[in-house]
mmCIF file as gemmi writes it, N, C-alpha and C atoms, coordinates in Angstrom:
data_model
loop_
_atom_site.group_PDB
_atom_site.id
_atom_site.type_symbol
_atom_site.label_atom_id
_atom_site.label_alt_id
_atom_site.label_comp_id
_atom_site.label_asym_id
_atom_site.label_entity_id
_atom_site.label_seq_id
_atom_site.pdbx_PDB_ins_code
_atom_site.Cartn_x
_atom_site.Cartn_y
_atom_site.Cartn_z
_atom_site.occupancy
_atom_site.B_iso_or_equiv
_atom_site.pdbx_formal_charge
_atom_site.auth_seq_id
_atom_site.auth_asym_id
_atom_site.pdbx_PDB_model_num
ATOM 1 N N . UNK Axp A 1 ? 263.012 -8.328 121.526 1 0 ? 1 A 1
ATOM 2 C CA . UNK Axp A 1 ? 261.62 -7.895 121.545 1 0 ? 1 A 1
ATOM 3 C C . UNK Axp A 1 ? 260.814 -8.874 120.702 1 0 ? 1 A 1
ATOM 4 N N . UNK Axp A 2 ? 259.738 -9.36 121.253 1 0 ? 2 A 1
ATOM 5 C CA . UNK Axp A 2 ? 258.88 -10.292 120.542 1 0 ? 2 A 1
ATOM 6 C C . UNK Axp A 2 ? 257.711 -9.543 119.915 1 0 ? 2 A 1
ATOM 7 N N . UNK Axp A 3 ? 257.415 -9.865 118.65 1 0 ? 3 A 1
ATOM 8 C CA . UNK Axp A 3 ? 256.277 -9.258 117.96 1 0 ? 3 A 1
ATOM 9 C C . UNK Axp A 3 ? 255.018 -10.081 118.136 1 0 ? 3 A 1
ATOM 10 N N . UNK Axp A 4 ? 255.167 -11.294 118.69 1 0 ? 4 A 1
ATOM 11 C CA . UNK Axp A 4 ? 254.026 -12.181 118.843 1 0 ? 4 A 1
ATOM 12 C C . UNK Axp A 4 ? 253.739 -12.995 117.595 1 0 ? 4 A 1
ATOM 13 N N . UNK Axp A 5 ? 254.496 -12.773 116.525 1 0 ? 5 A 1
ATOM 14 C CA . UNK Axp A 5 ? 254.299 -13.526 115.285 1 0 ? 5 A 1
ATOM 15 C C . UNK Axp A 5 ? 255.179 -14.76 115.275 1 0 ? 5 A 1
ATOM 16 N N . UNK Axp A 6 ? 254.638 -15.84 114.773 1 0 ? 6 A 1
ATOM 17 C CA . UNK Axp A 6 ? 255.406 -17.06 114.556 1 0 ? 6 A 1
ATOM 18 C C . UNK Axp A 6 ? 256.048 -16.977 113.187 1 0 ? 6 A 1
ATOM 19 N N . UNK Axp A 7 ? 257.113 -17.717 113.008 1 0 ? 7 A 1
ATOM 20 C CA . UNK Axp A 7 ? 257.68 -17.883 111.679 1 0 ? 7 A 1
ATOM 21 C C . UNK Axp A 7 ? 257.116 -19.191 111.126 1 0 ? 7 A 1
ATOM 22 N N . UNK Axp A 8 ? 256.673 -19.165 109.894 1 0 ? 8 A 1
ATOM 23 C CA . UNK Axp A 8 ? 256.065 -20.346 109.273 1 0 ? 8 A 1
ATOM 24 C C . UNK Axp A 8 ? 257.081 -21.458 109.082 1 0 ? 8 A 1
ATOM 25 N N . UNK Axp A 9 ? 256.613 -22.708 109.186 1 0 ? 9 A 1
ATOM 26 C CA . UNK Axp A 9 ? 257.509 -23.828 108.906 1 0 ? 9 A 1
ATOM 27 C C . UNK Axp A 9 ? 257.864 -23.873 107.423 1 0 ? 9 A 1
ATOM 28 N N . UNK Axp A 10 ? 259.033 -24.434 107.13 1 0 ? 10 A 1
ATOM 29 C CA . UNK Axp A 10 ? 259.487 -24.494 105.739 1 0 ? 10 A 1
ATOM 30 C C . UNK Axp A 10 ? 258.571 -25.336 104.858 1 0 ? 10 A 1
ATOM 31 N N . UNK Axp A 11 ? 257.891 -26.34 105.427 1 0 ? 11 A 1
ATOM 32 C CA . UNK Axp A 11 ? 257.003 -27.134 104.577 1 0 ? 11 A 1
ATOM 33 C C . UNK Axp A 11 ? 255.845 -26.299 104.049 1 0 ? 11 A 1
ATOM 34 N N . UNK Axp A 12 ? 255.428 -25.286 104.809 1 0 ? 12 A 1
ATOM 35 C CA . UNK Axp A 12 ? 254.386 -24.375 104.325 1 0 ? 12 A 1
ATOM 36 C C . UNK Axp A 12 ? 254.929 -23.572 103.14 1 0 ? 12 A 1
ATOM 37 N N . UNK Axp A 13 ? 256.136 -23.064 103.278 1 0 ? 13 A 1
ATOM 38 C CA . UNK Axp A 13 ? 256.746 -22.297 102.195 1 0 ? 13 A 1
ATOM 39 C C . UNK Axp A 13 ? 256.941 -23.167 100.952 1 0 ? 13 A 1
ATOM 40 N N . UNK Axp A 14 ? 257.382 -24.39 101.128 1 0 ? 14 A 1
ATOM 41 C CA . UNK Axp A 14 ? 257.581 -25.283 99.982 1 0 ? 14 A 1
ATOM 42 C C . UNK Axp A 14 ? 256.249 -25.574 99.292 1 0 ? 14 A 1
ATOM 43 N N . UNK Axp A 15 ? 255.194 -25.768 100.076 1 0 ? 15 A 1
ATOM 44 C CA . UNK Axp A 15 ? 253.865 -26.01 99.496 1 0 ? 15 A 1
ATOM 45 C C . UNK Axp A 15 ? 253.386 -24.782 98.725 1 0 ? 15 A 1
ATOM 46 N N . UNK Axp A 16 ? 253.63 -23.594 99.269 1 0 ? 16 A 1
ATOM 47 C CA . UNK Axp A 16 ? 253.273 -22.359 98.556 1 0 ? 16 A 1
ATOM 48 C C . UNK Axp A 16 ? 253.99 -22.292 97.213 1 0 ? 16 A 1
ATOM 49 N N . UNK Axp A 17 ? 255.278 -22.598 97.24 1 0 ? 17 A 1
ATOM 50 C CA . UNK Axp A 17 ? 256.093 -22.497 96.025 1 0 ? 17 A 1
ATOM 51 C C . UNK Axp A 17 ? 255.653 -23.493 94.958 1 0 ? 17 A 1
ATOM 52 N N . UNK Axp A 18 ? 255.161 -24.66 95.384 1 0 ? 18 A 1
ATOM 53 C CA . UNK Axp A 18 ? 254.708 -25.689 94.442 1 0 ? 18 A 1
ATOM 54 C C . UNK Axp A 18 ? 253.226 -25.554 94.089 1 0 ? 18 A 1
ATOM 55 N N . UNK Axp A 19 ? 252.502 -24.712 94.822 1 0 ? 19 A 1
ATOM 56 C CA . UNK Axp A 19 ? 251.063 -24.613 94.589 1 0 ? 19 A 1
ATOM 57 C C . UNK Axp A 19 ? 250.332 -25.842 95.096 1 0 ? 19 A 1
ATOM 58 N N . UNK Axp A 20 ? 250.879 -26.485 96.118 1 0 ? 20 A 1
ATOM 59 C CA . UNK Axp A 20 ? 250.324 -27.726 96.654 1 0 ? 20 A 1
ATOM 60 C C . UNK Axp A 20 ? 249.231 -27.406 97.679 1 0 ? 20 A 1
ATOM 61 N N . UNK Axp A 21 ? 248.015 -27.252 97.171 1 0 ? 21 A 1
ATOM 62 C CA . UNK Axp A 21 ? 246.909 -26.829 98.045 1 0 ? 21 A 1
ATOM 63 C C . UNK Axp A 21 ? 246.494 -27.913 99.035 1 0 ? 21 A 1
ATOM 64 N N . UNK Axp A 22 ? 246.774 -29.17 98.762 1 0 ? 22 A 1
ATOM 65 C CA . UNK Axp A 22 ? 246.454 -30.228 99.733 1 0 ? 22 A 1
ATOM 66 C C . UNK Axp A 22 ? 247.288 -30.065 100.997 1 0 ? 22 A 1
ATOM 67 N N . UNK Axp A 23 ? 248.581 -29.838 100.824 1 0 ? 23 A 1
ATOM 68 C CA . UNK Axp A 23 ? 249.443 -29.629 101.992 1 0 ? 23 A 1
ATOM 69 C C . UNK Axp A 23 ? 249.096 -28.316 102.671 1 0 ? 23 A 1
ATOM 70 N N . UNK Axp A 24 ? 248.846 -27.269 101.886 1 0 ? 24 A 1
ATOM 71 C CA . UNK Axp A 24 ? 248.457 -25.988 102.481 1 0 ? 24 A 1
ATOM 72 C C . UNK Axp A 24 ? 247.199 -26.152 103.328 1 0 ? 24 A 1
ATOM 73 N N . UNK Axp A 25 ? 246.211 -26.845 102.799 1 0 ? 25 A 1
ATOM 74 C CA . UNK Axp A 25 ? 244.958 -27.066 103.535 1 0 ? 25 A 1
ATOM 75 C C . UNK Axp A 25 ? 245.221 -27.816 104.831 1 0 ? 25 A 1
ATOM 76 N N . UNK Axp A 26 ? 246.039 -28.842 104.766 1 0 ? 26 A 1
ATOM 77 C CA . UNK Axp A 26 ? 246.368 -29.617 105.964 1 0 ? 26 A 1
ATOM 78 C C . UNK Axp A 26 ? 247.033 -28.741 107.023 1 0 ? 26 A 1
ATOM 79 N N . UNK Axp A 27 ? 248.027 -27.959 106.622 1 0 ? 27 A 1
ATOM 80 C CA . UNK Axp A 27 ? 248.751 -27.126 107.582 1 0 ? 27 A 1
ATOM 81 C C . UNK Axp A 27 ? 247.869 -26.01 108.148 1 0 ? 27 A 1
ATOM 82 N N . UNK Axp A 28 ? 247.058 -25.397 107.293 1 0 ? 28 A 1
ATOM 83 C CA . UNK Axp A 28 ? 246.179 -24.313 107.754 1 0 ? 28 A 1
ATOM 84 C C . UNK Axp A 28 ? 245.061 -24.85 108.643 1 0 ? 28 A 1
ATOM 85 N N . UNK Axp A 29 ? 244.628 -26.082 108.393 1 0 ? 29 A 1
ATOM 86 C CA . UNK Axp A 29 ? 243.598 -26.659 109.269 1 0 ? 29 A 1
ATOM 87 C C . UNK Axp A 29 ? 244.132 -26.849 110.683 1 0 ? 29 A 1
ATOM 88 N N . UNK Axp A 30 ? 245.428 -27.079 110.812 1 0 ? 30 A 1
ATOM 89 C CA . UNK Axp A 30 ? 246.054 -27.225 112.13 1 0 ? 30 A 1
ATOM 90 C C . UNK Axp A 30 ? 246.37 -25.874 112.764 1 0 ? 30 A 1
ATOM 91 N N . UNK Axp A 31 ? 246.658 -24.878 111.931 1 0 ? 31 A 1
ATOM 92 C CA . UNK Axp A 31 ? 246.999 -23.557 112.452 1 0 ? 31 A 1
ATOM 93 C C . UNK Axp A 31 ? 246.564 -22.48 111.447 1 0 ? 31 A 1
ATOM 94 N N . UNK Axp A 32 ? 245.304 -22.003 111.548 1 0 ? 32 A 1
ATOM 95 C CA . UNK Axp A 32 ? 244.801 -21.002 110.598 1 0 ? 32 A 1
ATOM 96 C C . UNK Axp A 32 ? 245.605 -19.699 110.57 1 0 ? 32 A 1
ATOM 97 N N . UNK Axp A 33 ? 246.33 -19.415 111.621 1 0 ? 33 A 1
ATOM 98 C CA . UNK Axp A 33 ? 247.101 -18.168 111.645 1 0 ? 33 A 1
ATOM 99 C C . UNK Axp A 33 ? 248.258 -18.182 110.649 1 0 ? 33 A 1
ATOM 100 N N . UNK Axp A 34 ? 248.587 -19.354 110.093 1 0 ? 34 A 1
ATOM 101 C CA . UNK Axp A 34 ? 249.662 -19.418 109.096 1 0 ? 34 A 1
ATOM 102 C C . UNK Axp A 34 ? 249.396 -18.474 107.923 1 0 ? 34 A 1
ATOM 103 N N . UNK Axp A 35 ? 248.137 -18.218 107.626 1 0 ? 35 A 1
ATOM 104 C CA . UNK Axp A 35 ? 247.783 -17.351 106.498 1 0 ? 35 A 1
ATOM 105 C C . UNK Axp A 35 ? 248.412 -15.96 106.649 1 0 ? 35 A 1
ATOM 106 N N . UNK Axp A 36 ? 248.561 -15.506 107.889 1 0 ? 36 A 1
ATOM 107 C CA . UNK Axp A 36 ? 249.055 -14.147 108.145 1 0 ? 36 A 1
ATOM 108 C C . UNK Axp A 36 ? 250.405 -14.112 108.85 1 0 ? 36 A 1
ATOM 109 N N . UNK Axp A 37 ? 251.136 -15.207 108.82 1 0 ? 37 A 1
ATOM 110 C CA . UNK Axp A 37 ? 252.447 -15.267 109.477 1 0 ? 37 A 1
ATOM 111 C C . UNK Axp A 37 ? 253.559 -15.132 108.445 1 0 ? 37 A 1
ATOM 112 N N . UNK Axp A 38 ? 254.652 -14.46 108.804 1 0 ? 38 A 1
ATOM 113 C CA . UNK Axp A 38 ? 255.754 -14.301 107.842 1 0 ? 38 A 1
ATOM 114 C C . UNK Axp A 38 ? 256.519 -15.6 107.612 1 0 ? 38 A 1
ATOM 115 N N . UNK Axp A 39 ? 257.056 -15.708 106.429 1 0 ? 39 A 1
ATOM 116 C CA . UNK Axp A 39 ? 257.974 -16.79 106.095 1 0 ? 39 A 1
ATOM 117 C C . UNK Axp A 39 ? 259.311 -16.501 106.774 1 0 ? 39 A 1
ATOM 118 N N . UNK Axp A 40 ? 260.225 -17.463 106.801 1 0 ? 40 A 1
ATOM 119 C CA . UNK Axp A 40 ? 261.521 -17.229 107.454 1 0 ? 40 A 1
ATOM 120 C C . UNK Axp A 40 ? 262.277 -15.996 106.937 1 0 ? 40 A 1
ATOM 121 N N . UNK Axp A 41 ? 262.052 -15.623 105.675 1 0 ? 41 A 1
ATOM 122 C CA . UNK Axp A 41 ? 262.729 -14.443 105.112 1 0 ? 41 A 1
ATOM 123 C C . UNK Axp A 41 ? 261.988 -13.133 105.408 1 0 ? 41 A 1
ATOM 124 N N . UNK Axp A 42 ? 260.87 -13.217 106.141 1 0 ? 42 A 1
ATOM 125 C CA . UNK Axp A 42 ? 260.105 -12.022 106.49 1 0 ? 42 A 1
ATOM 126 C C . UNK Axp A 42 ? 258.975 -11.714 105.524 1 0 ? 42 A 1
ATOM 127 N N . UNK Axp A 43 ? 258.943 -12.414 104.411 1 0 ? 43 A 1
ATOM 128 C CA . UNK Axp A 43 ? 257.907 -12.197 103.402 1 0 ? 43 A 1
ATOM 129 C C . UNK Axp A 43 ? 256.596 -12.844 103.852 1 0 ? 43 A 1
ATOM 130 N N . UNK Axp A 44 ? 255.48 -12.233 103.499 1 0 ? 44 A 1
ATOM 131 C CA . UNK Axp A 44 ? 254.18 -12.792 103.847 1 0 ? 44 A 1
ATOM 132 C C . UNK Axp A 44 ? 253.787 -13.853 102.82 1 0 ? 44 A 1
ATOM 133 N N . UNK Axp A 45 ? 252.991 -14.859 103.226 1 0 ? 45 A 1
ATOM 134 C CA . UNK Axp A 45 ? 252.641 -15.949 102.305 1 0 ? 45 A 1
ATOM 135 C C . UNK Axp A 45 ? 252.024 -15.48 100.986 1 0 ? 45 A 1
ATOM 136 N N . UNK Axp A 46 ? 251.098 -14.536 101.042 1 0 ? 46 A 1
ATOM 137 C CA . UNK Axp A 46 ? 250.463 -14.08 99.805 1 0 ? 46 A 1
ATOM 138 C C . UNK Axp A 46 ? 251.48 -13.386 98.898 1 0 ? 46 A 1
ATOM 139 N N . UNK Axp A 47 ? 252.339 -12.588 99.473 1 0 ? 47 A 1
ATOM 140 C CA . UNK Axp A 47 ? 253.375 -11.906 98.694 1 0 ? 47 A 1
ATOM 141 C C . UNK Axp A 47 ? 254.279 -12.939 98 1 0 ? 47 A 1
ATOM 142 N N . UNK Axp A 48 ? 254.672 -13.949 98.765 1 0 ? 48 A 1
ATOM 143 C CA . UNK Axp A 48 ? 255.536 -14.997 98.235 1 0 ? 48 A 1
ATOM 144 C C . UNK Axp A 48 ? 254.856 -15.731 97.079 1 0 ? 48 A 1
ATOM 145 N N . UNK Axp A 49 ? 253.604 -16.119 97.27 1 0 ? 49 A 1
ATOM 146 C CA . UNK Axp A 49 ? 252.869 -16.856 96.233 1 0 ? 49 A 1
ATOM 147 C C . UNK Axp A 49 ? 252.72 -16.012 94.962 1 0 ? 49 A 1
ATOM 148 N N . UNK Axp A 50 ? 252.453 -14.714 95.122 1 0 ? 50 A 1
ATOM 149 C CA . UNK Axp A 50 ? 252.345 -13.818 93.963 1 0 ? 50 A 1
ATOM 150 C C . UNK Axp A 50 ? 253.694 -13.738 93.251 1 0 ? 50 A 1
ATOM 151 N N . UNK Axp A 51 ? 254.758 -13.524 94.018 1 0 ? 51 A 1
ATOM 152 C CA . UNK Axp A 51 ? 256.099 -13.405 93.422 1 0 ? 51 A 1
ATOM 153 C C . UNK Axp A 51 ? 256.5 -14.68 92.687 1 0 ? 51 A 1
ATOM 154 N N . UNK Axp A 52 ? 256.092 -15.831 93.215 1 0 ? 52 A 1
ATOM 155 C CA . UNK Axp A 52 ? 256.421 -17.119 92.596 1 0 ? 52 A 1
ATOM 156 C C . UNK Axp A 52 ? 255.455 -17.503 91.47 1 0 ? 52 A 1
ATOM 157 N N . UNK Axp A 53 ? 254.484 -16.63 91.189 1 0 ? 53 A 1
ATOM 158 C CA . UNK Axp A 53 ? 253.489 -16.895 90.134 1 0 ? 53 A 1
ATOM 159 C C . UNK Axp A 53 ? 252.739 -18.203 90.371 1 0 ? 53 A 1
ATOM 160 N N . UNK Axp A 54 ? 252.405 -18.46 91.628 1 0 ? 54 A 1
ATOM 161 C CA . UNK Axp A 54 ? 251.684 -19.68 91.995 1 0 ? 54 A 1
ATOM 162 C C . UNK Axp A 54 ? 250.205 -19.365 92.161 1 0 ? 54 A 1
ATOM 163 N N . UNK Axp A 55 ? 249.48 -19.432 91.028 1 0 ? 55 A 1
ATOM 164 C CA . UNK Axp A 55 ? 248.065 -19.085 91.028 1 0 ? 55 A 1
ATOM 165 C C . UNK Axp A 55 ? 247.271 -19.923 92.02 1 0 ? 55 A 1
ATOM 166 N N . UNK Axp A 56 ? 247.56 -21.225 92.108 1 0 ? 56 A 1
ATOM 167 C CA . UNK Axp A 56 ? 246.816 -22.087 93.041 1 0 ? 56 A 1
ATOM 168 C C . UNK Axp A 56 ? 247.035 -21.648 94.483 1 0 ? 56 A 1
ATOM 169 N N . UNK Axp A 57 ? 248.261 -21.317 94.831 1 0 ? 57 A 1
ATOM 170 C CA . UNK Axp A 57 ? 248.555 -20.857 96.19 1 0 ? 57 A 1
ATOM 171 C C . UNK Axp A 57 ? 247.894 -19.507 96.466 1 0 ? 57 A 1
ATOM 172 N N . UNK Axp A 58 ? 247.961 -18.599 95.494 1 0 ? 58 A 1
ATOM 173 C CA . UNK Axp A 58 ? 247.32 -17.291 95.649 1 0 ? 58 A 1
ATOM 174 C C . UNK Axp A 58 ? 245.821 -17.466 95.856 1 0 ? 58 A 1
ATOM 175 N N . UNK Axp A 59 ? 245.192 -18.278 95.025 1 0 ? 59 A 1
ATOM 176 C CA . UNK Axp A 59 ? 243.749 -18.521 95.148 1 0 ? 59 A 1
ATOM 177 C C . UNK Axp A 59 ? 243.406 -19.122 96.506 1 0 ? 59 A 1
ATOM 178 N N . UNK Axp A 60 ? 244.199 -20.09 96.941 1 0 ? 60 A 1
ATOM 179 C CA . UNK Axp A 60 ? 243.975 -20.726 98.235 1 0 ? 60 A 1
ATOM 180 C C . UNK Axp A 60 ? 244.039 -19.692 99.361 1 0 ? 60 A 1
ATOM 181 N N . UNK Axp A 61 ? 245.074 -18.871 99.353 1 0 ? 61 A 1
ATOM 182 C CA . UNK Axp A 61 ? 245.247 -17.879 100.414 1 0 ? 61 A 1
ATOM 183 C C . UNK Axp A 61 ? 244.111 -16.86 100.428 1 0 ? 61 A 1
ATOM 184 N N . UNK Axp A 62 ? 243.679 -16.436 99.259 1 0 ? 62 A 1
ATOM 185 C CA . UNK Axp A 62 ? 242.563 -15.484 99.185 1 0 ? 62 A 1
ATOM 186 C C . UNK Axp A 62 ? 241.278 -16.14 99.685 1 0 ? 62 A 1
ATOM 187 N N . UNK Axp A 63 ? 241.042 -17.395 99.314 1 0 ? 63 A 1
ATOM 188 C CA . UNK Axp A 63 ? 239.871 -18.13 99.823 1 0 ? 63 A 1
ATOM 189 C C . UNK Axp A 63 ? 239.887 -18.216 101.344 1 0 ? 63 A 1
ATOM 190 N N . UNK Axp A 64 ? 241.09 -18.318 101.906 1 0 ? 64 A 1
ATOM 191 C CA . UNK Axp A 64 ? 241.239 -18.439 103.355 1 0 ? 64 A 1
ATOM 192 C C . UNK Axp A 64 ? 241.329 -17.072 104.041 1 0 ? 64 A 1
ATOM 193 N N . UNK Axp A 65 ? 240.933 -16.042 103.302 1 0 ? 65 A 1
ATOM 194 C CA . UNK Axp A 65 ? 240.845 -14.681 103.853 1 0 ? 65 A 1
ATOM 195 C C . UNK Axp A 65 ? 242.196 -14.013 104.1 1 0 ? 65 A 1
ATOM 196 N N . UNK Axp A 66 ? 243.177 -14.298 103.264 1 0 ? 66 A 1
ATOM 197 C CA . UNK Axp A 66 ? 244.437 -13.571 103.357 1 0 ? 66 A 1
ATOM 198 C C . UNK Axp A 66 ? 244.146 -12.084 103.165 1 0 ? 66 A 1
ATOM 199 N N . UNK Axp A 67 ? 244.783 -11.268 103.948 1 0 ? 67 A 1
ATOM 200 C CA . UNK Axp A 67 ? 244.563 -9.823 103.918 1 0 ? 67 A 1
ATOM 201 C C . UNK Axp A 67 ? 245.291 -9.217 102.721 1 0 ? 67 A 1
ATOM 202 N N . UNK Axp A 68 ? 244.536 -8.744 101.742 1 0 ? 68 A 1
ATOM 203 C CA . UNK Axp A 68 ? 245.124 -8.158 100.536 1 0 ? 68 A 1
ATOM 204 C C . UNK Axp A 68 ? 245.817 -6.829 100.815 1 0 ? 68 A 1
ATOM 205 N N . UNK Axp A 69 ? 245.506 -6.205 101.929 1 0 ? 69 A 1
ATOM 206 C CA . UNK Axp A 69 ? 246.109 -4.919 102.271 1 0 ? 69 A 1
ATOM 207 C C . UNK Axp A 69 ? 247.312 -5.064 103.203 1 0 ? 69 A 1
ATOM 208 N N . UNK Axp A 70 ? 247.597 -6.294 103.63 1 0 ? 70 A 1
ATOM 209 C CA . UNK Axp A 70 ? 248.707 -6.536 104.553 1 0 ? 70 A 1
ATOM 210 C C . UNK Axp A 70 ? 250.018 -6.152 103.897 1 0 ? 70 A 1
ATOM 211 N N . UNK Axp A 71 ? 250.854 -5.476 104.642 1 0 ? 71 A 1
ATOM 212 C CA . UNK Axp A 71 ? 252.149 -5.028 104.119 1 0 ? 71 A 1
ATOM 213 C C . UNK Axp A 71 ? 253.254 -5.937 104.64 1 0 ? 71 A 1
ATOM 214 N N . UNK Axp A 72 ? 254.237 -6.167 103.79 1 0 ? 72 A 1
ATOM 215 C CA . UNK Axp A 72 ? 255.35 -7.026 104.175 1 0 ? 72 A 1
ATOM 216 C C . UNK Axp A 72 ? 256.482 -6.204 104.783 1 0 ? 72 A 1
ATOM 217 N N . UNK Axp A 73 ? 257.624 -6.839 104.981 1 0 ? 73 A 1
ATOM 218 C CA . UNK Axp A 73 ? 258.777 -6.186 105.598 1 0 ? 73 A 1
ATOM 219 C C . UNK Axp A 73 ? 259.313 -5.033 104.744 1 0 ? 73 A 1
ATOM 220 N N . UNK Axp A 74 ? 258.931 -4.953 103.476 1 0 ? 74 A 1
ATOM 221 C CA . UNK Axp A 74 ? 259.333 -3.849 102.607 1 0 ? 74 A 1
ATOM 222 C C . UNK Axp A 74 ? 258.219 -2.811 102.475 1 0 ? 74 A 1
ATOM 223 N N . UNK Axp A 75 ? 257.179 -2.981 103.298 1 0 ? 75 A 1
ATOM 224 C CA . UNK Axp A 75 ? 256.003 -2.088 103.31 1 0 ? 75 A 1
ATOM 225 C C . UNK Axp A 75 ? 255.209 -2.138 102.012 1 0 ? 75 A 1
ATOM 226 N N . UNK Axp A 76 ? 255.199 -3.302 101.36 1 0 ? 76 A 1
ATOM 227 C CA . UNK Axp A 76 ? 254.452 -3.493 100.121 1 0 ? 76 A 1
ATOM 228 C C . UNK Axp A 76 ? 253.29 -4.441 100.347 1 0 ? 76 A 1
ATOM 229 N N . UNK Axp A 77 ? 252.182 -4.214 99.639 1 0 ? 77 A 1
ATOM 230 C CA . UNK Axp A 77 ? 251.089 -5.181 99.63 1 0 ? 77 A 1
ATOM 231 C C . UNK Axp A 77 ? 251.394 -6.204 98.535 1 0 ? 77 A 1
ATOM 232 N N . UNK Axp A 78 ? 250.66 -7.301 98.499 1 0 ? 78 A 1
ATOM 233 C CA . UNK Axp A 78 ? 250.881 -8.317 97.47 1 0 ? 78 A 1
ATOM 234 C C . UNK Axp A 78 ? 250.571 -7.768 96.082 1 0 ? 78 A 1
ATOM 235 N N . UNK Axp A 79 ? 249.714 -6.755 96.014 1 0 ? 79 A 1
ATOM 236 C CA . UNK Axp A 79 ? 249.334 -6.157 94.739 1 0 ? 79 A 1
ATOM 237 C C . UNK Axp A 79 ? 250.411 -5.197 94.229 1 0 ? 79 A 1
ATOM 238 N N . UNK Axp A 80 ? 251.172 -4.621 95.155 1 0 ? 80 A 1
ATOM 239 C CA . UNK Axp A 80 ? 252.245 -3.691 94.757 1 0 ? 80 A 1
ATOM 240 C C . UNK Axp A 80 ? 253.26 -4.434 93.969 1 0 ? 80 A 1
């Protein structure tokens, strides 16, 4: 069964983990839906950035309209 969601490329996840907003900007400019797509482990980008304490990545995602109410595979928001 397909959910219609793509899995994000690993370079997006690596950029999130490093807080590399230049790479994030480049990847999101090519595919804005990356903001709301799960990482390979099922975690959402904003959740991952919060868990990794990557303030630059969190700020970038919020600027790009990441949904603060979006729930991940554990039914948690990034704020939970």
